[in-house]
Structures are given as C-alpha cells and as structure tokens.
CSV table of C-alpha atoms in Angstrom, one decimal:
chain,number,residue,atom,x,y,z
U,1,UNK,CA,-78.4,60.4,8.0
U,2,UNK,CA,-81.2,60.2,10.7
U,3,UNK,CA,-79.9,57.9,13.4
U,4,UNK,CA,-80.3,59.5,16.8
U,5,UNK,CA,-82.9,58.1,19.1
U,6,UNK,CA,-83.0,54.6,17.5
U,7,UNK,CA,-82.1,51.2,19.1
U,8,UNK,CA,-78.4,50.4,19.5
U,9,UNK,CA,-77.1,46.9,19.0
U,10,UNK,CA,-76.3,44.5,21.9
U,11,UNK,CA,-73.7,42.9,19.7
U,12,UNK,CA,-71.0,45.5,20.4
U,13,UNK,CA,-67.8,44.3,22.1
U,14,UNK,CA,-66.2,47.5,23.5
U,15,UNK,CA,-62.5,47.1,24.1
U,16,UNK,CA,-61.7,50.8,24.2
U,17,UNK,CA,-61.1,50.8,27.9
U,18,UNK,CA,-59.0,47.7,27.9
U,19,UNK,CA,-59.6,44.0,28.6
U,20,UNK,CA,-59.0,40.6,27.2
U,21,UNK,CA,-58.7,39.9,23.5
U,22,UNK,CA,-57.9,36.9,21.4
U,23,UNK,CA,-54.5,36.8,19.6
U,24,UNK,CA,-53.2,34.6,16.7
U,25,UNK,CA,-50.1,33.4,15.2
U,26,UNK,CA,-48.8,34.4,11.8
U,27,UNK,CA,-46.8,37.5,10.8
U,28,UNK,CA,-45.5,39.3,13.8
U,29,UNK,CA,-43.4,42.1,15.0
U,30,UNK,CA,-42.2,44.7,12.6
U,31,UNK,CA,-43.3,42.6,9.6
U,32,UNK,CA,-46.9,42.6,10.8
U,33,UNK,CA,-46.8,46.4,11.3
U,34,UNK,CA,-45.6,46.9,7.7
U,35,UNK,CA,-48.3,44.6,6.3
U,36,UNK,CA,-51.0,46.2,8.3
U,37,UNK,CA,-50.0,49.7,7.3
U,38,UNK,CA,-49.9,48.8,3.6
U,39,UNK,CA,-53.2,46.9,4.1
U,40,UNK,CA,-54.9,50.0,5.5
U,41,UNK,CA,-53.7,52.4,2.8
U,42,UNK,CA,-54.5,50.2,-0.2
U,43,UNK,CA,-57.8,48.9,1.2
U,44,UNK,CA,-56.5,45.3,1.6
U,45,UNK,CA,-58.3,43.0,4.0
U,46,UNK,CA,-56.0,42.1,6.9
U,47,UNK,CA,-57.0,38.4,6.8
U,48,UNK,CA,-55.4,37.9,3.4
U,49,UNK,CA,-51.9,38.3,5.0
U,50,UNK,CA,-52.0,36.8,8.4
U,51,UNK,CA,-52.5,33.4,9.8
U,52,UNK,CA,-56.2,32.7,10.6
U,53,UNK,CA,-55.7,29.5,12.5
U,54,UNK,CA,-53.8,30.5,15.7
U,55,UNK,CA,-55.2,31.2,19.0
U,56,UNK,CA,-53.9,32.7,22.2
U,57,UNK,CA,-54.4,35.5,24.7
U,58,UNK,CA,-53.6,39.1,24.4
U,59,UNK,CA,-55.0,42.4,25.7
U,60,UNK,CA,-56.6,45.5,24.3
U,61,UNK,CA,-54.9,48.8,24.7
U,62,UNK,CA,-56.9,51.2,26.9
U,63,UNK,CA,-57.1,54.8,26.0
U,64,UNK,CA,-58.9,57.9,27.2
U,65,UNK,CA,-62.3,58.4,25.5
U,66,UNK,CA,-63.4,61.7,24.2
U,67,UNK,CA,-67.0,62.9,23.6
U,68,UNK,CA,-66.3,62.4,19.8
U,69,UNK,CA,-65.4,58.8,20.6
U,70,UNK,CA,-68.6,58.2,22.5
U,71,UNK,CA,-70.7,59.8,19.7
U,72,UNK,CA,-69.0,57.6,17.1
U,73,UNK,CA,-69.6,54.5,19.3
U,74,UNK,CA,-73.3,55.4,19.6
U,75,UNK,CA,-73.5,55.9,15.8
U,76,UNK,CA,-71.8,52.6,15.1
U,77,UNK,CA,-74.1,50.8,17.5
U,78,UNK,CA,-77.3,52.2,15.9
U,79,UNK,CA,-75.9,51.4,12.4
U,80,UNK,CA,-75.1,47.9,13.4
U,81,UNK,CA,-78.6,47.5,14.8
U,82,UNK,CA,-80.0,48.7,11.5
U,83,UNK,CA,-78.0,46.0,9.7
U,84,UNK,CA,-79.3,43.4,12.0
U,85,UNK,CA,-82.9,44.2,11.3
U,86,UNK,CA,-82.4,44.7,7.6
U,87,UNK,CA,-80.5,41.5,7.0
U,88,UNK,CA,-82.8,39.5,9.1
U,89,UNK,CA,-85.7,40.7,6.9
U,90,UNK,CA,-83.7,40.1,3.7
U,91,UNK,CA,-82.7,36.6,4.7
U,92,UNK,CA,-86.2,35.7,5.6
U,93,UNK,CA,-87.9,37.3,2.6
U,94,UNK,CA,-85.4,36.5,-0.2
U,95,UNK,CA,-83.8,33.3,1.1
U,96,UNK,CA,-86.1,31.8,3.6
U,97,UNK,CA,-83.3,31.6,6.1
U,98,UNK,CA,-82.4,32.9,9.5
U,99,UNK,CA,-79.7,35.6,9.7
U,100,UNK,CA,-77.1,35.2,12.5
U,101,UNK,CA,-75.8,38.6,13.3
U,102,UNK,CA,-72.1,39.2,13.9
U,103,UNK,CA,-70.4,41.1,16.8
U,104,UNK,CA,-68.6,44.3,16.2
U,105,UNK,CA,-65.5,45.0,18.2
U,106,UNK,CA,-64.8,48.7,19.0
U,107,UNK,CA,-61.2,49.5,20.0
U,108,UNK,CA,-59.0,52.5,20.4
U,109,UNK,CA,-55.3,52.2,19.7
U,110,UNK,CA,-54.8,48.5,19.1
U,111,UNK,CA,-56.2,45.1,19.9
U,112,UNK,CA,-55.9,41.5,18.8
U,113,UNK,CA,-58.1,39.3,16.7
U,114,UNK,CA,-58.0,35.7,15.3
U,115,UNK,CA,-56.9,37.4,12.1
U,116,UNK,CA,-53.9,39.1,13.7
U,117,UNK,CA,-53.2,42.5,15.3
U,118,UNK,CA,-55.5,45.4,14.7
U,119,UNK,CA,-54.7,49.1,15.1
U,120,UNK,CA,-55.9,52.4,13.8
U,121,UNK,CA,-53.6,51.8,10.8
U,122,UNK,CA,-55.4,48.7,9.6
U,123,UNK,CA,-58.7,50.3,9.0
U,124,UNK,CA,-62.0,48.4,9.6
U,125,UNK,CA,-62.0,44.7,8.8
U,126,UNK,CA,-64.0,41.5,9.1
U,127,UNK,CA,-62.5,38.4,10.7
U,128,UNK,CA,-64.2,35.3,9.4
U,129,UNK,CA,-63.1,32.8,12.0
U,130,UNK,CA,-64.5,34.9,14.8
U,131,UNK,CA,-67.5,36.2,12.8
U,132,UNK,CA,-66.6,39.7,14.1
U,133,UNK,CA,-66.0,43.1,12.5
U,134,UNK,CA,-63.2,45.3,14.0
U,135,UNK,CA,-63.3,49.0,14.0
U,136,UNK,CA,-61.3,51.9,15.6
U,137,UNK,CA,-63.7,54.8,15.3
U,138,UNK,CA,-60.7,57.1,14.7
U,139,UNK,CA,-60.9,55.7,11.2
U,140,UNK,CA,-63.9,57.9,10.5
U,141,UNK,CA,-61.6,60.9,11.1
U,142,UNK,CA,-59.1,59.4,8.7
U,143,UNK,CA,-61.8,58.8,6.2
U,144,UNK,CA,-62.8,62.4,6.2
U,145,UNK,CA,-59.5,64.2,6.7
U,146,UNK,CA,-57.1,62.1,4.7
U,147,UNK,CA,-59.4,60.4,2.1
U,148,UNK,CA,-61.9,63.2,1.6
U,149,UNK,CA,-65.0,61.1,2.4
U,150,UNK,CA,-66.8,62.8,5.2
U,151,UNK,CA,-70.4,62.5,6.5
U,152,UNK,CA,-72.4,60.2,8.6
U,153,UNK,CA,-73.5,58.1,5.7
U,154,UNK,CA,-70.0,57.6,4.4
U,155,UNK,CA,-69.2,56.2,7.9
U,156,UNK,CA,-72.3,54.0,7.7
U,157,UNK,CA,-71.2,52.7,4.4
U,158,UNK,CA,-67.9,51.6,6.0
U,159,UNK,CA,-69.8,49.7,8.7
U,160,UNK,CA,-72.2,48.2,6.2
U,161,UNK,CA,-69.4,47.0,3.9
U,162,UNK,CA,-67.8,45.1,6.7
U,163,UNK,CA,-71.1,43.6,7.8
U,164,UNK,CA,-71.6,42.6,4.1
U,165,UNK,CA,-68.5,40.4,4.4
U,166,UNK,CA,-70.3,38.6,7.3
U,167,UNK,CA,-73.3,38.2,5.0
U,168,UNK,CA,-71.0,36.6,2.4
U,169,UNK,CA,-69.7,34.4,5.2
U,170,UNK,CA,-73.2,33.3,6.3
U,171,UNK,CA,-74.0,32.5,2.7
U,172,UNK,CA,-70.9,30.4,2.3
U,173,UNK,CA,-69.6,32.7,-0.4
U,174,UNK,CA,-66.6,34.0,1.5
U,175,UNK,CA,-65.3,30.6,2.5
U,176,UNK,CA,-65.5,29.2,-1.0
U,177,UNK,CA,-63.9,32.2,-2.6
U,178,UNK,CA,-61.0,32.2,-0.1
U,179,UNK,CA,-60.4,28.5,-0.7
U,180,UNK,CA,-60.1,29.1,-4.4
U,181,UNK,CA,-57.8,32.0,-3.7
U,182,UNK,CA,-55.5,29.9,-1.6
U,183,UNK,CA,-54.9,27.6,-4.7
U,184,UNK,CA,-54.5,30.4,-7.1
U,185,UNK,CA,-51.6,32.6,-8.4
U,186,UNK,CA,-51.2,36.1,-6.9
U,187,UNK,CA,-52.8,37.7,-9.9
U,188,UNK,CA,-55.8,35.3,-9.9
U,189,UNK,CA,-56.2,35.7,-6.1
U,190,UNK,CA,-56.3,39.4,-6.5
U,191,UNK,CA,-59.0,39.1,-9.2
U,192,UNK,CA,-61.1,37.0,-6.9
U,193,UNK,CA,-60.6,39.4,-4.1
U,194,UNK,CA,-62.0,42.2,-6.3
U,195,UNK,CA,-65.1,40.2,-6.9
U,196,UNK,CA,-65.5,39.6,-3.2
U,197,UNK,CA,-65.2,43.3,-2.4
U,198,UNK,CA,-67.5,44.5,-5.2
U,199,UNK,CA,-70.2,42.1,-4.0
U,200,UNK,CA,-69.8,43.5,-0.5
U,201,UNK,CA,-70.3,47.0,-2.0
U,202,UNK,CA,-73.4,45.7,-3.8
U,203,UNK,CA,-74.7,44.2,-0.5
U,204,UNK,CA,-74.0,47.6,1.1
U,205,UNK,CA,-76.3,49.2,-1.5
U,206,UNK,CA,-79.0,46.7,-0.7
U,207,UNK,CA,-78.7,47.6,3.0
U,208,UNK,CA,-78.9,51.3,2.2
U,209,UNK,CA,-82.1,50.9,0.2
U,210,UNK,CA,-83.7,48.7,2.8
U,211,UNK,CA,-82.7,51.0,5.7
U,212,UNK,CA,-84.4,53.9,4.0
U,213,UNK,CA,-87.6,51.8,3.4
U,214,UNK,CA,-87.6,50.5,7.0
U,215,UNK,CA,-86.4,53.5,9.0
U,216,UNK,CA,-86.6,56.5,6.7
U,217,UNK,CA,-83.0,57.1,7.7
U,218,UNK,CA,-81.6,58.7,4.5
U,219,UNK,CA,-81.3,62.4,4.1
U,220,UNK,CA,-80.6,64.5,1.0
U,221,UNK,CA,-77.0,63.9,0.0
U,222,UNK,CA,-76.5,60.6,1.9
U,223,UNK,CA,-76.1,58.4,-1.2
U,224,UNK,CA,-73.7,60.9,-2.7
U,225,UNK,CA,-71.6,60.6,0.5
U,226,UNK,CA,-71.5,56.8,0.1
U,227,UNK,CA,-70.7,57.0,-3.6
U,228,UNK,CA,-67.9,59.5,-2.8
U,229,UNK,CA,-66.5,57.2,-0.1
U,230,UNK,CA,-66.6,54.3,-2.6
U,231,UNK,CA,-64.7,56.4,-5.1
U,232,UNK,CA,-62.1,57.6,-2.7
U,233,UNK,CA,-61.1,54.0,-1.7
U,234,UNK,CA,-61.0,52.5,-5.2
U,235,UNK,CA,-57.7,50.8,-5.9
U,236,UNK,CA,-56.9,53.1,-8.8
U,237,UNK,CA,-57.6,56.3,-6.9
U,238,UNK,CA,-55.5,55.1,-3.9
U,239,UNK,CA,-52.6,54.2,-6.1
U,240,UNK,CA,-52.7,57.6,-7.9
U,241,UNK,CA,-52.9,59.4,-4.6
U,242,UNK,CA,-49.9,57.5,-3.4
U,243,UNK,CA,-48.0,58.8,-6.4
U,244,UNK,CA,-47.8,55.3,-8.0
U,245,UNK,CA,-48.5,54.0,-11.4
U,246,UNK,CA,-51.9,52.4,-11.6
U,247,UNK,CA,-51.4,48.6,-11.8
U,248,UNK,CA,-54.7,46.7,-12.4
U,249,UNK,CA,-53.2,43.3,-11.7
U,250,UNK,CA,-52.5,44.4,-8.1
U,251,UNK,CA,-56.1,45.6,-7.5
U,252,UNK,CA,-57.8,43.8,-4.6
U,253,UNK,CA,-61.0,45.9,-4.1
U,254,UNK,CA,-61.8,47.3,-7.6
U,255,UNK,CA,-61.6,50.6,-9.2
U,256,UNK,CA,-63.5,53.7,-8.0
U,257,UNK,CA,-65.9,53.4,-10.9
U,258,UNK,CA,-66.6,49.7,-10.2
U,259,UNK,CA,-67.1,50.2,-6.5
U,260,UNK,CA,-69.6,53.0,-7.2
U,261,UNK,CA,-71.4,51.0,-9.9
U,262,UNK,CA,-71.9,47.9,-7.7
U,263,UNK,CA,-73.1,49.9,-4.7
U,264,UNK,CA,-75.6,51.7,-7.0
U,265,UNK,CA,-76.7,48.3,-8.4
U,266,UNK,CA,-77.5,47.0,-5.0
U,267,UNK,CA,-79.3,50.2,-4.0
U,268,UNK,CA,-81.4,50.3,-7.2
U,269,UNK,CA,-82.3,46.7,-7.2
U,270,UNK,CA,-82.5,45.6,-3.5
U,271,UNK,CA,-82.0,42.1,-4.7
U,272,UNK,CA,-79.2,39.6,-3.7
U,273,UNK,CA,-79.5,38.1,-7.1
U,274,UNK,CA,-78.3,41.3,-8.7
U,275,UNK,CA,-75.0,41.1,-6.8
U,276,UNK,CA,-73.5,38.1,-8.5
U,277,UNK,CA,-70.1,39.6,-9.1
U,278,UNK,CA,-68.6,36.1,-9.6
U,279,UNK,CA,-70.9,35.4,-12.5
U,280,UNK,CA,-70.5,38.8,-14.1
U,281,UNK,CA,-68.6,39.1,-17.3
U,282,UNK,CA,-68.1,42.8,-16.8
U,283,UNK,CA,-67.3,44.3,-13.4
C-alpha cells in the first residue's frame, strides 16, 4: 500500500503518552476483563456487552513509544485521512449529504471510553456515543503474528472497517439495528450483528475501491491481504482455531466466506446500494 508522504488526519486523539479519558459504568473489574478478552478473540464489538450510558473520568495509561509505534501511528493517521476524503466524496455524490468524520483514539496499554475499558486485548472498536474509533496499534502485530494476516493493507482494512461502523452510525443504520437487537433474543441479536458487520465489510470494500481511484494507493497483492484478513477473523475460523465446535447461532460477525464476499461486493461495485445486508436473503 502506497501511503508515505500523504496527508495525515487532524482527527487523531493520541493518548499513548497518558492523559484524560472518559470512563463509563457497566461491567467492571474482573468481569470486564473476561468480557473484553473474549470479545477480542471472537471479534465481538465491545459495545455489545458494556453500558453505553455512563460517564465519568479516567486516565489513559502511558507507555514508552518505539519507532514501530510511531510508524504505525503515522500509517493510521494517513489511512484515517484517506477515509475522510473518500467518504466525504461518497456522501456528496451518492447521497447528497455531508459526511461528519469521526475521531480515532490511539492508545497503548489501556484507556477508557464511553463504551467501557479498552486495552490491547479488546482489539479495535467503534464507540457510537462518542463517535470515536479506538485502536491500540499493537493489534497490528497481533493481526500478523497470531492471526496470520500481515501487510499494510490488512491493517488498513482494520481501520476502514471501524470507520465503516461510523458511516453506519451517520446513516442511522447502526442505531436502528441496535435498538432492534435490544428487544431481540440472543440468537436474533447475533443474527442482526452479523448483518451489521458484513455491511461494514462491504463499506470497507467501497473505501478500498475509491481510495485506489483517488490516490492510486493500492499495490499488487493489497486486496489479497484484505481478503486474507477478512478470512482470518471470520467467526467459523476463529472458533476452529480456538479448538471449538463451529456454532453458527453464536456468530456475531459472519463466516470467513461471508466476510470476504461482502468486502469483494463493495470493492467491485463501489455503491452503497449494493451493501444492503439487511435486505439480503443470502449472506
């Protein structure tokens, strides 16, 4: 992926050297740690399990930054800037609307959000009440070393997927879907979650296509990196790799095949209308 030398985003909130951070009520203590660890491994969004309504004050944990940390932060900043330009264009051209870009919180170790505690174990996530994405760049190492999904564009796909949740939030899709989930059984809630996540994968594909058209940023093998990342974090693959029996009723993000298919659909079409996972009879 060609990213060096391009504009970085001003919407980065860097908490890696410590500083104030918002906190929330909900699951706490050892219970929160267990939930967050399970959430990271199985690709479950943290906001599904913690209270989104609390508010308070906390602090980020400061840590020494390495050259790799700084390079990752620069990469994330450029990728976020790319999403800002791409989604501004898409909202204007396809919807006739203005895109309000989110902030992205970089942290190292742990921090707090309105969706609960965040640590390296949680993986990247989007917090709707704050309209912020949260990312410990150490996750990129985890993605490559533990999940077998290395490469710059695999990392860009991770960022693009979380920003896609913000796009859903801006369109009112995420709020409506989560309201329905709150009234549903666990099985039904999981099924809705899968549609949310697959649509975010489709939106990520749209971003990848538009980024190539606008910046010429893709290199040979980049789409293969993103497709591999999508495959490695499919619910069925994660369950198999954990030595568990595959249980479709517990899926929250979709199978590896589904995640790849919807990313490819977005990339090939470039159209928001092609990403209607909620109306699709076949995922």
